[in-house]
Every structure is written in C-alpha cells, then in structure tokens.
Amino acid sequence: MKLLSVNVGRPRPNPWKGLGATGIDKRPVDGPVAVIAPGPKGTGTVGLVGDRVYDVKHHGGFDQAVYAYAREDLDGWETELGRPLANGVFGENLTTAGLDVNGALIGERWRIGPDVVLEVSCARIPCATFQGWLERDGWIRRFTQAALPGAYLRVIEPGDIRAADPVQIVHRPDHDVTVALVFRAMTREPELLPRLLVADALPEEGKDLARRRATA
C-alpha cells in the first residue's frame, strides 16, 4: 500500500456553485508536502500546505483535512467514462494504490511515510462542482449509485509526505462502519443511519443525523 501521488489544488472559476473559485483542480506535485492539522471548518484551511477550499461552508476543517481516492477506483471510472482520469482529477489530495479506501473503517488510522498519521473520518458527498468539473450530466446520481466515495481524513500526527510513501494501517476500531456504509446511509439508504452510532470517530454532524433517525 502506497501513495501514487500527492495532489494540490489550483484555483479556478466555479460557475457551478456561483462561487468565485474552486480548488477541485488538483495536480500531483513533486517533492515533500507538509501535512498540518487545520483549524475548524469555515476558514478554507485543509491539511496540505499550499492547498485550500473555497466552499468554506461544506468543505475543509479538521474532519475534512485530507481527501483520499484509490487509483483502482479511478481506473474503473476510466473504463465507464471512456476517457483517461489523471491522479487528482476527483479533487483528491492523495491517490493511493493497494489500499481499500472505501472499505476503510471510520476511525481507522494510516501511517504515511515515517511521520504522518491520518484518521478516517467520513465519506465524500458529491456536489454540483464535482459534476460540472467532470462535464458529465447525471454524474452526481451515478457517483451516488456506485457508492465509491473516497475518504476524508483527520490529521493526527503532522509531518511531510510525498509520492511513493508507504501506507500502513496502524489501527482499526472494533466496529463494522466503513466509508462506503456511511456514504450509503447519508445518501440513498437512510435506514442505515442508526448503524453509524457505534463509530465514535464519525463527525458530530453525522452522529446527530444518525441519532435523529434512531429516535424517529
């Protein structure tokens, strides 16, 4: 298991949400990239130095510091979409190889390289920017059907990472709540929401939604 690339965004106009810019256009970078624990959501800060988000209401902050997507899933989408998909094109900071990103457990921790430790926190939910960026009508619906969302991660131990760094799973919590399960519960299968409550590392807004469903 390793990083294929570390990807940092280039600001570009965002006509799909009516915002001045988006950071979804992420490109692989050479050399080490510093990983830090960002502040709370609302500031635009993320976990990779040199990157940021512009939709500060919905992205960024501690629980969405870093976004990872598996190269194997990108390869599958290449076949379906009939076009090449470069590392970073889904807006992911980390493009991985050999790692089951969607099967990762909420609260699972990854050591990347010698220093950095990240914790799986939640699933990515697709938005209008993502659909517009890929120029694919119906993309939000298709991405949701596939339930291959990729994972957001928190920064537990900061440091530097770079392409080809090994990834080691150093902790797996004692529950069965995966990234894919969270995504399904948050999108098409709300009846699954009560199952998420055993995942202590789920962000509070996700827990609140699960609690409301469990007591409804």
Protein backbone atom coordinates (compact mmCIF):
# COMPACT_ATOMS: atom_id res chain seq x y z
CA MET A 1 0.00 0.00 0.00
CA LYS A 2 1.42 3.35 -1.00
CA LEU A 3 0.77 6.84 -2.26
CA LEU A 4 0.90 7.18 -6.02
CA SER A 5 0.69 10.96 -5.85
CA VAL A 6 0.14 13.91 -3.53
CA ASN A 7 -2.16 16.44 -5.21
CA VAL A 8 -2.58 20.15 -4.51
CA GLY A 9 -5.30 22.36 -5.96
CA ARG A 10 -5.04 25.22 -8.43
CA PRO A 11 -7.78 27.84 -8.01
CA ARG A 12 -10.12 28.15 -10.95
CA PRO A 13 -13.55 29.74 -11.52
CA ASN A 14 -16.56 27.90 -10.14
CA PRO A 15 -19.66 28.71 -12.21
CA TRP A 16 -21.39 25.55 -10.97
CA LYS A 17 -21.98 26.87 -7.46
CA GLY A 18 -21.85 30.59 -8.09
CA LEU A 19 -18.63 30.90 -6.10
CA GLY A 20 -15.59 32.89 -7.13
CA ALA A 21 -13.28 29.87 -7.19
CA THR A 22 -12.90 26.15 -6.56
CA GLY A 23 -9.91 24.08 -5.51
CA ILE A 24 -11.13 20.86 -7.17
CA ASP A 25 -8.44 21.05 -9.88
CA LYS A 26 -5.74 19.16 -8.01
CA ARG A 27 -2.46 18.16 -9.64
CA PRO A 28 0.39 15.90 -8.49
CA VAL A 29 3.33 17.77 -7.00
CA ASP A 30 6.99 16.83 -6.77
CA GLY A 31 8.86 16.64 -3.52
CA PRO A 32 7.56 16.63 0.06
CA VAL A 33 4.31 18.31 1.07
CA ALA A 34 3.73 19.40 4.66
CA VAL A 35 0.64 17.98 6.35
CA ILE A 36 -0.84 20.01 9.19
CA ALA A 37 -3.94 19.91 11.36
CA PRO A 38 -6.18 22.71 10.00
CA GLY A 39 -8.50 24.85 12.04
CA PRO A 40 -12.27 24.41 12.15
CA LYS A 41 -14.46 24.42 9.08
CA GLY A 42 -15.22 27.89 7.80
CA THR A 43 -11.71 29.18 7.21
CA GLY A 44 -10.88 27.35 3.97
CA THR A 45 -7.88 25.64 5.50
CA VAL A 46 -7.12 21.98 4.81
CA GLY A 47 -4.44 19.52 5.79
CA LEU A 48 -1.97 20.05 2.93
CA VAL A 49 0.12 23.19 2.93
CA GLY A 50 -0.43 25.03 -0.35
CA ASP A 51 -3.98 23.76 -0.81
CA ARG A 52 -7.32 25.21 0.31
CA VAL A 53 -11.08 25.05 -0.25
CA TYR A 54 -13.37 27.88 -1.31
CA ASP A 55 -16.80 26.50 -0.41
CA VAL A 56 -15.99 27.00 3.26
CA LYS A 57 -19.47 26.07 4.45
CA HIS A 58 -19.24 22.50 3.20
CA HIS A 59 -15.53 21.68 2.91
CA GLY A 60 -12.30 21.88 4.83
CA GLY A 61 -11.57 21.95 8.54
CA PHE A 62 -10.48 19.28 10.99
CA ASP A 63 -12.80 16.47 9.87
CA GLN A 64 -12.16 17.02 6.15
CA ALA A 65 -8.47 17.86 6.28
CA VAL A 66 -7.34 15.40 3.59
CA TYR A 67 -9.26 13.54 0.87
CA ALA A 68 -8.06 10.17 -0.45
CA TYR A 69 -9.19 8.20 -3.50
CA ALA A 70 -7.97 4.84 -4.77
CA ARG A 71 -6.30 4.59 -8.16
CA GLU A 72 -8.08 1.28 -8.67
CA ASP A 73 -11.44 3.05 -8.45
CA LEU A 74 -10.27 5.78 -10.81
CA ASP A 75 -9.30 3.04 -13.27
CA GLY A 76 -12.81 1.63 -13.08
CA TRP A 77 -14.28 5.06 -13.76
CA GLU A 78 -11.93 5.47 -16.73
CA THR A 79 -13.50 2.41 -18.32
CA GLU A 80 -17.04 3.63 -17.68
CA LEU A 81 -16.44 7.23 -18.73
CA GLY A 82 -14.30 6.29 -21.71
CA ARG A 83 -11.54 8.79 -21.01
CA PRO A 84 -8.31 8.96 -19.02
CA LEU A 85 -8.52 10.21 -15.45
CA ALA A 86 -5.33 11.68 -14.06
CA ASN A 87 -4.38 11.42 -10.41
CA GLY A 88 -6.12 14.25 -8.56
CA VAL A 89 -8.95 14.71 -11.06
CA PHE A 90 -11.62 13.80 -8.47
CA GLY A 91 -10.24 16.53 -6.24
CA GLU A 92 -8.37 14.06 -4.08
CA ASN A 93 -5.26 15.08 -2.18
CA LEU A 94 -3.96 11.52 -2.02
CA THR A 95 -4.17 9.00 -4.84
CA THR A 96 -3.47 5.58 -3.33
CA ALA A 97 -2.54 2.13 -4.61
CA GLY A 98 -3.31 -1.18 -2.92
CA LEU A 99 -5.49 0.40 -0.22
CA ASP A 100 -9.21 -0.31 0.19
CA VAL A 101 -10.23 3.29 0.76
CA ASN A 102 -13.99 2.71 0.65
CA GLY A 103 -13.69 -0.36 2.86
CA ALA A 104 -11.75 1.59 5.49
CA LEU A 105 -13.40 1.83 8.89
CA ILE A 106 -14.36 5.15 10.43
CA GLY A 107 -11.61 5.81 12.97
CA GLU A 108 -9.06 3.65 11.15
CA ARG A 109 -5.60 5.22 11.21
CA TRP A 110 -2.99 5.23 8.46
CA ARG A 111 0.69 5.96 8.87
CA ILE A 112 2.04 7.52 5.69
CA GLY A 113 5.80 7.66 5.39
CA PRO A 114 7.78 7.93 8.62
CA ASP A 115 5.85 10.71 10.35
CA VAL A 116 2.26 11.38 9.30
CA VAL A 117 -0.74 9.65 10.85
CA LEU A 118 -4.23 10.27 9.43
CA GLU A 119 -7.59 9.05 10.73
CA VAL A 120 -10.53 8.11 8.50
CA SER A 121 -13.46 10.38 9.44
CA CYS A 122 -16.22 10.31 6.80
CA ALA A 123 -17.20 9.85 3.16
CA ARG A 124 -17.15 12.45 0.41
CA ILE A 125 -20.63 13.55 -0.73
CA PRO A 126 -20.74 14.69 -4.40
CA CYS A 127 -21.80 18.23 -5.25
CA ALA A 128 -22.55 20.44 -8.26
CA THR A 129 -18.91 21.50 -8.54
CA PHE A 130 -17.83 17.86 -8.95
CA GLN A 131 -20.42 17.25 -11.67
CA GLY A 132 -19.58 20.45 -13.52
CA TRP A 133 -15.85 19.83 -13.28
CA LEU A 134 -16.21 16.40 -14.92
CA GLU A 135 -18.64 17.79 -17.52
CA ARG A 136 -20.89 14.78 -17.10
CA ASP A 137 -24.67 15.15 -16.90
CA GLY A 138 -26.13 12.93 -14.22
CA TRP A 139 -22.75 12.46 -12.57
CA ILE A 140 -23.97 13.06 -9.01
CA ARG A 141 -26.61 10.35 -9.43
CA ARG A 142 -24.16 7.87 -10.99
CA PHE A 143 -21.45 8.52 -8.40
CA THR A 144 -24.01 8.02 -5.65
CA GLN A 145 -25.23 4.76 -7.16
CA ALA A 146 -21.69 3.38 -7.30
CA ALA A 147 -21.01 4.15 -3.60
CA LEU A 148 -17.28 4.58 -4.19
CA PRO A 149 -16.93 7.98 -2.50
CA GLY A 150 -13.37 8.03 -1.21
CA ALA A 151 -12.46 9.01 2.33
CA TYR A 152 -11.91 12.21 4.24
CA LEU A 153 -9.24 12.04 6.90
CA ARG A 154 -8.17 13.97 10.01
CA VAL A 155 -4.56 14.82 10.77
CA ILE A 156 -3.47 13.06 13.97
CA GLU A 157 0.29 13.44 13.60
CA PRO A 158 1.63 16.11 11.18
CA GLY A 159 4.74 15.88 9.04
CA ASP A 160 5.80 15.60 5.42
CA ILE A 161 4.54 13.17 2.78
CA ARG A 162 5.47 12.54 -0.83
CA ALA A 163 4.61 10.25 -3.74
CA ALA A 164 5.71 6.63 -3.24
CA ASP A 165 5.48 6.85 0.57
CA PRO A 166 4.25 3.57 2.05
CA VAL A 167 0.85 3.48 3.76
CA GLN A 168 0.43 1.28 6.82
CA ILE A 169 -2.82 0.69 8.70
CA VAL A 170 -1.82 1.13 12.34
CA HIS A 171 -5.25 0.99 14.00
CA ARG A 172 -8.63 -0.50 13.15
CA PRO A 173 -11.55 0.14 15.52
CA ASP A 174 -13.84 -2.62 16.74
CA HIS A 175 -16.91 -1.94 14.60
CA ASP A 176 -18.06 -2.51 11.01
CA VAL A 177 -18.84 1.05 9.89
CA THR A 178 -16.96 1.60 6.65
CA VAL A 179 -16.63 4.67 4.48
CA ALA A 180 -18.95 3.04 1.93
CA LEU A 181 -21.58 2.29 4.60
CA VAL A 182 -21.53 5.90 5.81
CA PHE A 183 -21.97 7.11 2.26
CA ARG A 184 -24.91 4.81 1.59
CA ALA A 185 -26.55 5.86 4.86
CA MET A 186 -26.07 9.56 4.12
CA THR A 187 -27.42 9.33 0.58
CA ARG A 188 -29.72 6.58 -0.69
CA GLU A 189 -30.25 4.32 2.34
CA PRO A 190 -31.13 6.45 5.39
CA GLU A 191 -32.44 3.38 7.16
CA LEU A 192 -28.77 2.51 7.75
CA LEU A 193 -28.13 5.69 9.77
CA PRO A 194 -28.61 4.14 13.23
CA ARG A 195 -25.79 1.68 12.47
CA LEU A 196 -23.35 4.58 12.34
CA LEU A 197 -23.67 5.40 16.04
CA VAL A 198 -21.07 2.80 17.06
CA ALA A 199 -18.39 4.75 15.13
CA ASP A 200 -17.05 7.18 17.73
CA ALA A 201 -14.79 8.91 15.19
CA LEU A 202 -17.67 9.95 12.93
CA PRO A 203 -18.00 13.77 12.82
CA GLU A 204 -20.60 15.21 15.19
CA GLU A 205 -22.92 16.33 12.38
CA GLY A 206 -23.06 12.73 11.15
CA LYS A 207 -23.74 11.44 14.63
CA ASP A 208 -26.52 13.98 15.08
CA LEU A 209 -28.20 12.83 11.89
CA ALA A 210 -27.89 9.19 12.96
CA ARG A 211 -29.34 9.95 16.41
CA ARG A 212 -32.33 11.73 14.93
CA ARG A 213 -33.03 8.75 12.68
CA ALA A 214 -32.60 6.28 15.55
CA THR A 215 -35.15 8.13 17.72
CA ALA A 216 -37.62 8.96 14.95
